[in-house]
Short mmCIF file of C-alpha atoms and ligand atoms in Angstrom, two decimals:
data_model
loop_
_atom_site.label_atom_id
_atom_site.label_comp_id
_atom_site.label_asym_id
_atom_site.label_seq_id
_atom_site.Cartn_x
_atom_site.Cartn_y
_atom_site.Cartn_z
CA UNK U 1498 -53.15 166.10 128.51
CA UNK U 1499 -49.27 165.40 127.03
CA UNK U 1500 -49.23 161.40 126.47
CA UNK U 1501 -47.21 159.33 129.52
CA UNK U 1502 -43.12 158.63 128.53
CA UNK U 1503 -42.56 155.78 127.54
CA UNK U 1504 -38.83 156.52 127.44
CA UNK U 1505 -38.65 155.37 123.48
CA UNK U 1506 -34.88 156.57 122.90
CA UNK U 1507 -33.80 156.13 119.08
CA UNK U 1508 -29.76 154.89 119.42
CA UNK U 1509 -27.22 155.68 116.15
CA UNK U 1510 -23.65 154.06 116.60
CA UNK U 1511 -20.96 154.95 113.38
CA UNK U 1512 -17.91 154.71 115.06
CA UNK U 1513 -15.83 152.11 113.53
CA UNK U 1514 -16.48 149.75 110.78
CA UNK U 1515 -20.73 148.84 112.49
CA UNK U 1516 -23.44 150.85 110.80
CA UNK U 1517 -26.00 150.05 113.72
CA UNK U 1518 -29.40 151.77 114.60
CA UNK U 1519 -31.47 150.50 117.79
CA UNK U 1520 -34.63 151.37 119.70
CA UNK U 1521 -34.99 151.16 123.48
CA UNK U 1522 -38.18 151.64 125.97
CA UNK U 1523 -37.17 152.93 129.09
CA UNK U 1524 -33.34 152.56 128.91
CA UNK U 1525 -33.27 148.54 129.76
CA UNK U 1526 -36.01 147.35 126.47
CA UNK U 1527 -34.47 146.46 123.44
CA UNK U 1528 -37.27 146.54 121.01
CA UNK U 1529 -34.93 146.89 117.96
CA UNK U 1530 -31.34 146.09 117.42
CA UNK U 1531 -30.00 146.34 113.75
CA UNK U 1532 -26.12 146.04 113.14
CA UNK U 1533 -24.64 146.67 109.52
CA UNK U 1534 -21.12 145.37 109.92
CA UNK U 1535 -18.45 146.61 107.32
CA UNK U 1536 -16.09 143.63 108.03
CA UNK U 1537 -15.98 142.49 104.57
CA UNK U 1538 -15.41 145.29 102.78
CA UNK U 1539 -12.33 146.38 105.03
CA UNK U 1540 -11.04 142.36 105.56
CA UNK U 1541 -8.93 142.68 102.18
CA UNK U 1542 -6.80 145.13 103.51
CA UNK U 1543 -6.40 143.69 107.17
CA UNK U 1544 -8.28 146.17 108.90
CA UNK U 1545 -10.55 149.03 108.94
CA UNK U 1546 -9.81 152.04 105.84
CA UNK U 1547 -11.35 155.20 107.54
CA UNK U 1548 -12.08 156.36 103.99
CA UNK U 1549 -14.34 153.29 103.13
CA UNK U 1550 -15.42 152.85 106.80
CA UNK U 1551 -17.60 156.83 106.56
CA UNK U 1552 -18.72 155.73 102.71
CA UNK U 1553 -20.09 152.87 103.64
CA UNK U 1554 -21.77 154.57 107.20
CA UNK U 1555 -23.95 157.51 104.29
CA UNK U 1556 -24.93 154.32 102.66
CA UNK U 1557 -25.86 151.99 105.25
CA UNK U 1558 -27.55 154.81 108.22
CA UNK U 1559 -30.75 155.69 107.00
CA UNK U 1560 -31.60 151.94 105.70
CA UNK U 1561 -30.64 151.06 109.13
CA UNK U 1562 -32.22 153.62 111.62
CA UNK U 1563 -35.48 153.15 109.38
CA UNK U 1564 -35.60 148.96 109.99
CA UNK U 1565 -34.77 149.76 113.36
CA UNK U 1566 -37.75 152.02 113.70
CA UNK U 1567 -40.10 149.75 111.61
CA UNK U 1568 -39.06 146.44 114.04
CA UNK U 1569 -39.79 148.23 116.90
CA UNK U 1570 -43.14 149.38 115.57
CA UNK U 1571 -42.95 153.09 115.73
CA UNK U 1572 -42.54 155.89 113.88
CA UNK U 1573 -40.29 158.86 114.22
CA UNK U 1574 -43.18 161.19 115.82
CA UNK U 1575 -43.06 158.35 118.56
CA UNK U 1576 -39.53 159.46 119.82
CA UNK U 1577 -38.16 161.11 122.92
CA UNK U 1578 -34.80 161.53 122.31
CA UNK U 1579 -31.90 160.60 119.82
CA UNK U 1580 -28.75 158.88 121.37
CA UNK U 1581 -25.39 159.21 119.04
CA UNK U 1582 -22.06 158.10 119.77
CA UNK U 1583 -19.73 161.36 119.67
CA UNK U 1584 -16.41 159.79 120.13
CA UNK U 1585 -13.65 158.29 120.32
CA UNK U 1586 -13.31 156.75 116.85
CA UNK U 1587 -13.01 157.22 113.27
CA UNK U 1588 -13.56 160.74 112.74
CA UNK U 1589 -15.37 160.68 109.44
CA UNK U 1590 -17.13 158.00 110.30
CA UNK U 1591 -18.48 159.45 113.80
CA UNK U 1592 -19.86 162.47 111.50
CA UNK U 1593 -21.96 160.65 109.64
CA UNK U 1594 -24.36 159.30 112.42
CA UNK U 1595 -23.63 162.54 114.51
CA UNK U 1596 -24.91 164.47 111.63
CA UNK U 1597 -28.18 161.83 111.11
CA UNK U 1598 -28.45 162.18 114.83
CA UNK U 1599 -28.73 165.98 114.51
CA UNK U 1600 -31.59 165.95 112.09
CA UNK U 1601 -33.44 163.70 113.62
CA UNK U 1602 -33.02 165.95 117.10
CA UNK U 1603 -33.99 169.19 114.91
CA UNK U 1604 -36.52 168.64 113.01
CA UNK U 1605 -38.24 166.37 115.58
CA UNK U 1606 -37.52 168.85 118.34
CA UNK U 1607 -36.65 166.10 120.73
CA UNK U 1608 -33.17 165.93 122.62
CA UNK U 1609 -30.11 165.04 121.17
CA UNK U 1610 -27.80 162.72 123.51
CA UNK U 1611 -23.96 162.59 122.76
CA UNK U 1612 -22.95 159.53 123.84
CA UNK U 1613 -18.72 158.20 124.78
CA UNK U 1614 -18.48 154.80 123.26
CA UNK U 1615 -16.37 153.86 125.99
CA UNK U 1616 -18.75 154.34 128.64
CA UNK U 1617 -21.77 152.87 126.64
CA UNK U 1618 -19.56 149.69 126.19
CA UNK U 1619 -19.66 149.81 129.86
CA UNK U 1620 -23.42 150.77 129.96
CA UNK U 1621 -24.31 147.83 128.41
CA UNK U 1622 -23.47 145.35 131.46
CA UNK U 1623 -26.61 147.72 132.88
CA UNK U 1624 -28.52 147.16 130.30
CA UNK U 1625 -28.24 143.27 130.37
CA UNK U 1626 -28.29 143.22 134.11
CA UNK U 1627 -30.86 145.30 135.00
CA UNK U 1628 -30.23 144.53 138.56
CA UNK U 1629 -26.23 145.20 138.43
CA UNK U 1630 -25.21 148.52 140.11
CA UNK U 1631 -21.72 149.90 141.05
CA UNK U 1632 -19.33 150.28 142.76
CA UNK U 1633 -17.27 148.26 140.35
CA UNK U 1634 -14.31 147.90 138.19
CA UNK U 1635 -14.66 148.10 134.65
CA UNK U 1636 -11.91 146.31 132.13
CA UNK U 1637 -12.64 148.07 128.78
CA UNK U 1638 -11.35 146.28 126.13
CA UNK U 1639 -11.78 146.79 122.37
CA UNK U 1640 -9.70 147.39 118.68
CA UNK U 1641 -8.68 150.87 120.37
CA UNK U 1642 -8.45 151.27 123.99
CA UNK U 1643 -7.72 149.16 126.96
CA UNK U 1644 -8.62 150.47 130.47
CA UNK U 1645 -8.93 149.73 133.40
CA UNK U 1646 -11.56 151.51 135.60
CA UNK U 1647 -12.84 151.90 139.25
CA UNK U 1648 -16.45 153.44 139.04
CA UNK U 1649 -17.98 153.89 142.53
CA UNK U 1650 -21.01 155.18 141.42
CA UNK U 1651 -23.16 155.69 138.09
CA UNK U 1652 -21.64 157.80 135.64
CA UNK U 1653 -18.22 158.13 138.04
CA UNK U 1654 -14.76 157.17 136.72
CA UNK U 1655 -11.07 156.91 137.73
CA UNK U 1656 -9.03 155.28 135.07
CA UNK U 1657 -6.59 153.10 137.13
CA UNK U 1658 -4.59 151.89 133.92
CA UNK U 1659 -4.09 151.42 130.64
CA UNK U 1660 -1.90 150.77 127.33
CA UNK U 1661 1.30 152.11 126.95
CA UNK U 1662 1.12 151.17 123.47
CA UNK U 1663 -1.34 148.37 121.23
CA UNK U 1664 -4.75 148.25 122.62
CA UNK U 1665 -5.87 144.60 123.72
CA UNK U 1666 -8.00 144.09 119.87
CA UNK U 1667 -5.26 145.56 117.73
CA UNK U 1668 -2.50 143.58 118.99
CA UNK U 1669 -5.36 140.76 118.00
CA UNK U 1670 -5.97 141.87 114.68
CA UNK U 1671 -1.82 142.86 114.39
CA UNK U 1672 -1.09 139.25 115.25
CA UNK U 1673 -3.44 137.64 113.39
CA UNK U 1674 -2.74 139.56 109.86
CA UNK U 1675 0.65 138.65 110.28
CA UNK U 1676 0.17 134.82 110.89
CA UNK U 1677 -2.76 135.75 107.62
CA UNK U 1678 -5.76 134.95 109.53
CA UNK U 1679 -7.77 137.81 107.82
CA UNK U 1680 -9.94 140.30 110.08
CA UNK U 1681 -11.12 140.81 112.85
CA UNK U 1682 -8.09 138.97 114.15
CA UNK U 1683 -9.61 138.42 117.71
CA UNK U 1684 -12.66 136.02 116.91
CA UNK U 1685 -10.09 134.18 114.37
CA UNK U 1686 -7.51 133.47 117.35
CA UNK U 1687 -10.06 132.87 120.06
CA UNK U 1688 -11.42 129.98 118.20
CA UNK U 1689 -8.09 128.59 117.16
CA UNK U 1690 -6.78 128.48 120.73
CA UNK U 1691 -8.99 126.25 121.57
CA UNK U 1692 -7.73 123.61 119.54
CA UNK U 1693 -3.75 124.87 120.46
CA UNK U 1694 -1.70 124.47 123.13
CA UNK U 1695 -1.02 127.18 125.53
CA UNK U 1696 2.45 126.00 127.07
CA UNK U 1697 3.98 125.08 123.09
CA UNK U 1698 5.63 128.36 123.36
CA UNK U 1699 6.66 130.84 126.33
CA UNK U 1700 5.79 134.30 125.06
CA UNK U 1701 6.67 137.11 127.16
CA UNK U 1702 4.20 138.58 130.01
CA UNK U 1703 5.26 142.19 129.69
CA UNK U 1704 4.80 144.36 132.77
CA UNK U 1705 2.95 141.66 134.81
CA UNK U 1706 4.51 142.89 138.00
CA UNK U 1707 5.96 146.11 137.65
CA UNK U 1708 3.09 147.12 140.51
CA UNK U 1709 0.83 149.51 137.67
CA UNK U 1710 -2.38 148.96 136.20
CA UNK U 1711 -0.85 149.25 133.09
CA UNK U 1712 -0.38 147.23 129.95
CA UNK U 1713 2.24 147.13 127.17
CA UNK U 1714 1.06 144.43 124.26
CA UNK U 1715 4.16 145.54 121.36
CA UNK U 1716 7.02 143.66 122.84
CA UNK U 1717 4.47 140.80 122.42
CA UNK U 1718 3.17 141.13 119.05
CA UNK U 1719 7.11 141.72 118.06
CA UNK U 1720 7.76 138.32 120.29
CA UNK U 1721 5.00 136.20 118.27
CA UNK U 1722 6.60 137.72 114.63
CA UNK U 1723 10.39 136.73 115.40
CA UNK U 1724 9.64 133.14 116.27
CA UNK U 1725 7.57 132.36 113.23
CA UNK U 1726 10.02 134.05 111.26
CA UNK U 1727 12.66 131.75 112.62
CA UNK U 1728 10.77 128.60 112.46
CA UNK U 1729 10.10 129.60 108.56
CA UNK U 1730 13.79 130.30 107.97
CA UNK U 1731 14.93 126.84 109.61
CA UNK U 1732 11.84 125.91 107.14
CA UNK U 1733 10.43 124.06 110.21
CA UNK U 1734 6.02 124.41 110.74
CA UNK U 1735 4.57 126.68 112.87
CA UNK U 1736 0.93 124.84 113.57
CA UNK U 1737 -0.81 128.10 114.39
CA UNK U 1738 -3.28 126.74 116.49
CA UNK U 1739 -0.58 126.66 119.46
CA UNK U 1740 0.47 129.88 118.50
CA UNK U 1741 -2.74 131.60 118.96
CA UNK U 1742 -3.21 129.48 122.22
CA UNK U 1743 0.15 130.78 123.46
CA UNK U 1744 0.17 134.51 122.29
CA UNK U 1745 -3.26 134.57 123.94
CA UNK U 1746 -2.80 132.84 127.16
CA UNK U 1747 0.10 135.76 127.57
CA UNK U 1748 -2.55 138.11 126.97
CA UNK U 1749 -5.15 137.11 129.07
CA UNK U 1750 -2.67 135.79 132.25
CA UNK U 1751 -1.53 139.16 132.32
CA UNK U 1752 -4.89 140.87 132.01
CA UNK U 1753 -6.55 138.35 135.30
CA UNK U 1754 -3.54 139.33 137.45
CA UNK U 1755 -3.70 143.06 136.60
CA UNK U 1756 -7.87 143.04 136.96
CA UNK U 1757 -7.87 140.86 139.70
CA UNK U 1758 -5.58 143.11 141.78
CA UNK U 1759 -7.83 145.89 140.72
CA UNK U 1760 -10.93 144.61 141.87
CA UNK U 1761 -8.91 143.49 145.24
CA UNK U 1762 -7.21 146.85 145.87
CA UNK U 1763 -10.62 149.04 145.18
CA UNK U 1764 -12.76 146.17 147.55
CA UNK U 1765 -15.31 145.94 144.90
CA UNK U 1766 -17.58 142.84 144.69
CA UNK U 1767 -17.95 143.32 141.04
CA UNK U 1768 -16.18 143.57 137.41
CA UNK U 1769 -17.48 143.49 134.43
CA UNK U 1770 -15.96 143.35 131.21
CA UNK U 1771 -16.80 145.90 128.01
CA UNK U 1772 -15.85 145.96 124.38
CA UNK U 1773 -15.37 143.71 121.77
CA UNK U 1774 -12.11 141.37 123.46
CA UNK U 1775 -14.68 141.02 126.33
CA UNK U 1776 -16.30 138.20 123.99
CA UNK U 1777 -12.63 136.60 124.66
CA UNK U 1778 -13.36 132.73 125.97
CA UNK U 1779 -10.47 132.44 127.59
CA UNK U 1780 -10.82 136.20 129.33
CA UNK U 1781 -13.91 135.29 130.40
CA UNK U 1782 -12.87 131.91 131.85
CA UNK U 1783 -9.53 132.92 133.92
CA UNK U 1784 -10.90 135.87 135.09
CA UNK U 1785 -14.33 134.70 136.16
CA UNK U 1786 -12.81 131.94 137.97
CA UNK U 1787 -10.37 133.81 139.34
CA UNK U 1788 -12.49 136.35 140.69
CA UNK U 1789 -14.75 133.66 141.82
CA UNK U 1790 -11.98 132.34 144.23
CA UNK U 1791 -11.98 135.56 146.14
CA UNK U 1792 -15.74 136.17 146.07
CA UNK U 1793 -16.03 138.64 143.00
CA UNK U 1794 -18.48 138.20 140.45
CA UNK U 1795 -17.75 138.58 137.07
CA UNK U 1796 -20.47 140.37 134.28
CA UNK U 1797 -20.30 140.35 130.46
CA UNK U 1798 -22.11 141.19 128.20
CA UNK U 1799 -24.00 138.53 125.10
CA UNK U 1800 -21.89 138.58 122.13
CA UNK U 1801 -24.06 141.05 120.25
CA UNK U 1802 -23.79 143.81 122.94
CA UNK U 1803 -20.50 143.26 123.69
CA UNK U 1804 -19.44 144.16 119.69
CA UNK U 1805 -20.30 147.62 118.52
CA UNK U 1806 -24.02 148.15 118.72
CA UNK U 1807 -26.38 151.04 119.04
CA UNK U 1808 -28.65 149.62 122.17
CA UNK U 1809 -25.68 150.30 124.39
CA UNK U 1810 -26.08 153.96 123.21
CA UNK U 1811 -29.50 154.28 123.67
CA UNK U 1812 -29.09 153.03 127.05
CA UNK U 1813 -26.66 155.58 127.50
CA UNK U 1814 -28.57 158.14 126.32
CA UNK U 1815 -31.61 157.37 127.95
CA UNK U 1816 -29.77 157.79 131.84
CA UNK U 1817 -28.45 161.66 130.50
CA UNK U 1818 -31.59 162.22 129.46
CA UNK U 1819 -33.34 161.05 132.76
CA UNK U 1820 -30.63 162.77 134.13
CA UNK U 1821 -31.45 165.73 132.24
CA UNK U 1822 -28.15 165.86 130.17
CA UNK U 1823 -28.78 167.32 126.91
CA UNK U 1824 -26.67 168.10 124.28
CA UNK U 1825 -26.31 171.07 122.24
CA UNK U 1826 -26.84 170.95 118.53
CA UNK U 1827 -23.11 172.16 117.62
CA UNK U 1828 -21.78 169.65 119.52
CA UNK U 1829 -18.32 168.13 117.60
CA UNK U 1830 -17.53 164.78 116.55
CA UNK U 1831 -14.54 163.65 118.88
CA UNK U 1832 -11.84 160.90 117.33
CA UNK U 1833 -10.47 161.19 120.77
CA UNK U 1834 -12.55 161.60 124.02
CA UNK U 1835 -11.35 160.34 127.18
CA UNK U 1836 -13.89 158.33 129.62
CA UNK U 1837 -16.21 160.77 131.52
CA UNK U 1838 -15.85 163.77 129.73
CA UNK U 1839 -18.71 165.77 129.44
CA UNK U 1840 -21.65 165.34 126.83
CA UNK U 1841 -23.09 168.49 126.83
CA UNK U 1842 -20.11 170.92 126.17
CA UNK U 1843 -18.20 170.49 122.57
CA UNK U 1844 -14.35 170.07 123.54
O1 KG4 S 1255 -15.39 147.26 120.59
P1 KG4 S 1255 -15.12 146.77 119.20
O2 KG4 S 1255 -16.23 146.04 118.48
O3 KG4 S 1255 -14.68 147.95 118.30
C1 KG4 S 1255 -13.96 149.01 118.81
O4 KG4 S 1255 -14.58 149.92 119.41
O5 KG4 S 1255 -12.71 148.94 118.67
O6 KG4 S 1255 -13.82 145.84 119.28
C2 KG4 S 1255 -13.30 145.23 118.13
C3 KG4 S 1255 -12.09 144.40 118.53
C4 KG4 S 1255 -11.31 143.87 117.35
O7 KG4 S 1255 -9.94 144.19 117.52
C5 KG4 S 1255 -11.54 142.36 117.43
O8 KG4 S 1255 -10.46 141.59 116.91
C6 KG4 S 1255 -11.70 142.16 118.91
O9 KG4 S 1255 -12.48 143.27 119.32
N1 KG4 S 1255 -12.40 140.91 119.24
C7 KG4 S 1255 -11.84 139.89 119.96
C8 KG4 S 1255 -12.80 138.86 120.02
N2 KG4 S 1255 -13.93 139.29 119.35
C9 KG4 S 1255 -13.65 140.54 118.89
N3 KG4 S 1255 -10.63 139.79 120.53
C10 KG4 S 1255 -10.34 138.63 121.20
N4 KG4 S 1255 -11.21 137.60 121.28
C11 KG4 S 1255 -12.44 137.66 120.72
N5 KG4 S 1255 -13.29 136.64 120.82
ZN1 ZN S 1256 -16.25 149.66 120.45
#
């Protein structure tokens, strides 16, 4: 008689600058989370160098899918199925787990699940919430996309918006390498707002009401750089502290009117917030009390799930394969894969 599933799903995740490996029972279980970050060895140069980011993935992806197997307490003979984000992101970098992924599937003989980082950022407001179901919208922001999402059902997306040009982190990280804050940028200026004040300068809120979902971020960033090049050329201080609360508070009022209307205009009950700017304070603050005010609830993930992580692509991968979505073995890498695209065809 075959042994009962116990849905143990084996999660890879390679595709930025986080070498991270993570076991899951049953989709919702984290019994192992391990996350390699890259951060310092890209922080020199201001942000992530594709060419160091894969390197530093073929060192870091066995070491870290072997801990994650050992701190869950199983071996490989144990697993069900291997979960792998295909895309978007760093090409070279996606290989390298897609290819450990891949060997793992074949000489195991177990599936392989191709996972859309996008939509396992999502996915991993299910995992936390266990009781959280759509219909929702979904505000995805991270260091390369922001977009905004109506998903009436599991699995079911229509993008509403998006950026015209910086995504929500990059326009973070831009800012904050200017103003020499080092990387990640977003963390850096988070923590500094909170000791700045918002109103000391009246940066632009660019598209706010021009009746889109979209955003535009550039005119911004450009915005921030001209007046702290004028204060230094009248040789007058810039305390950055009120210019990380300001730039941000024009980030975030423009992201709580555009979400809000969103979440008004589909008649969900519930957003939640993906990606790594979803660990913004502030974000989370408006918005949740915004959305409070007209009855919507507001979900985020903890810190750790809401960076790059492999549970969220377990989790993932253990609904296709529940779902019976399995992915073929010559399945590409994608750098660019738009939200809900299938996982079983190669593009
Ligand atoms: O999702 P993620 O870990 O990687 C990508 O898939 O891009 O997102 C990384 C981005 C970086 O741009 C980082 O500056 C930003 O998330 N970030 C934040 C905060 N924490 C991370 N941005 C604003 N506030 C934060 N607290
Ligand atoms: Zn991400």
């Amino acid at each position: 008689m075959p042994a009962p599933r116990e849905g143990l799903v084996l999660g890879i995740e390679t595709s930025c600058d986080e070498t991270s490996a993570a076991v899951l029972r049953g989709g919702k279980e984290v019994l192992s989370l391990v996350i390699s970050s890259q951060t310092d060895l890209h922080a020199r140069y201001g942000g992530v160098v594709p060419e160091l980011a894969s390197r530093a993935h073929l060192e870091a992806v066995l070491p870290a899918m072997r801990e994650a197997l050992a701190m869950a307490g199983i071996g490989l003979a144990d697993l069900e199925g291997v979960a792998v984000t295909r895309g978007p992101g760093l090409i070279g970098a996606l290989l390298v787990g897609l290819t450990a992924a891949k060997a793992v599937s074949f000489a195991l003989g177990i599936p392989l699940l191709a996972v859309n980082h996008l939509e396992a950022h999502i996915y991993a407001n299910f995992l936390h919430f266990p009781e959280l179901e759509p219909p929702l919208v979904a505000f995805v922001v991270s260091g390369g996309h922001t977009l905004l999402v109506h998903m009436p059902a599991h699995r079911s997306y229509h993008v509403l918006g998006e950026t015209l040009d910086d995504a929500a982190g990059e326009a973070y990280d831009k800012v904050a390498r200017f103003l020499g804050l080092g990387y990640p940028g977003g963390p850096v200026i988070d923590r500094l707002s909170t000791r700045g004040d918002a109103r000391a300068v009246s940066f632009p809120r660019a598209i706010m009401h021009d009746g889109t979902y979209n955003f535009s971020l550039s005119g911004l960033k450009t915005a921030v750089i001209n007046h702290v090049r004028k204060l230094r050329e009248r040789g007058e201080d810039a305390p950055v502290e009120d210019i990380a609360a300001s730039f941000q508070d024009a980030v975030v009022e423009v992201q709580v009117h555009k979400v809000t209307r969103a979440a008004r205009d589909t008649g969900v009950g519930r957003v939640v917030l993906a990606g790594g700017v979803a660990a913004n304070t502030r974000l989370r603050e408006r918005l949740g009390k915004e959305l409070k005010g007209r009855g919507i609830n507001l979900y985020y993930p903890p810190l750790d799930l809401c960076a790059d992580n492999a549970a969220m692509v377990a989790s993932l991968g253990w609904r296709m394969l529940d779902a019976g979505e399995v992915s073929p073995l010559d399945i590409d890498a994608a750098a660019v894969l738009p939200l809900g695209s299938s996982s079983v065809t190669s593009p």
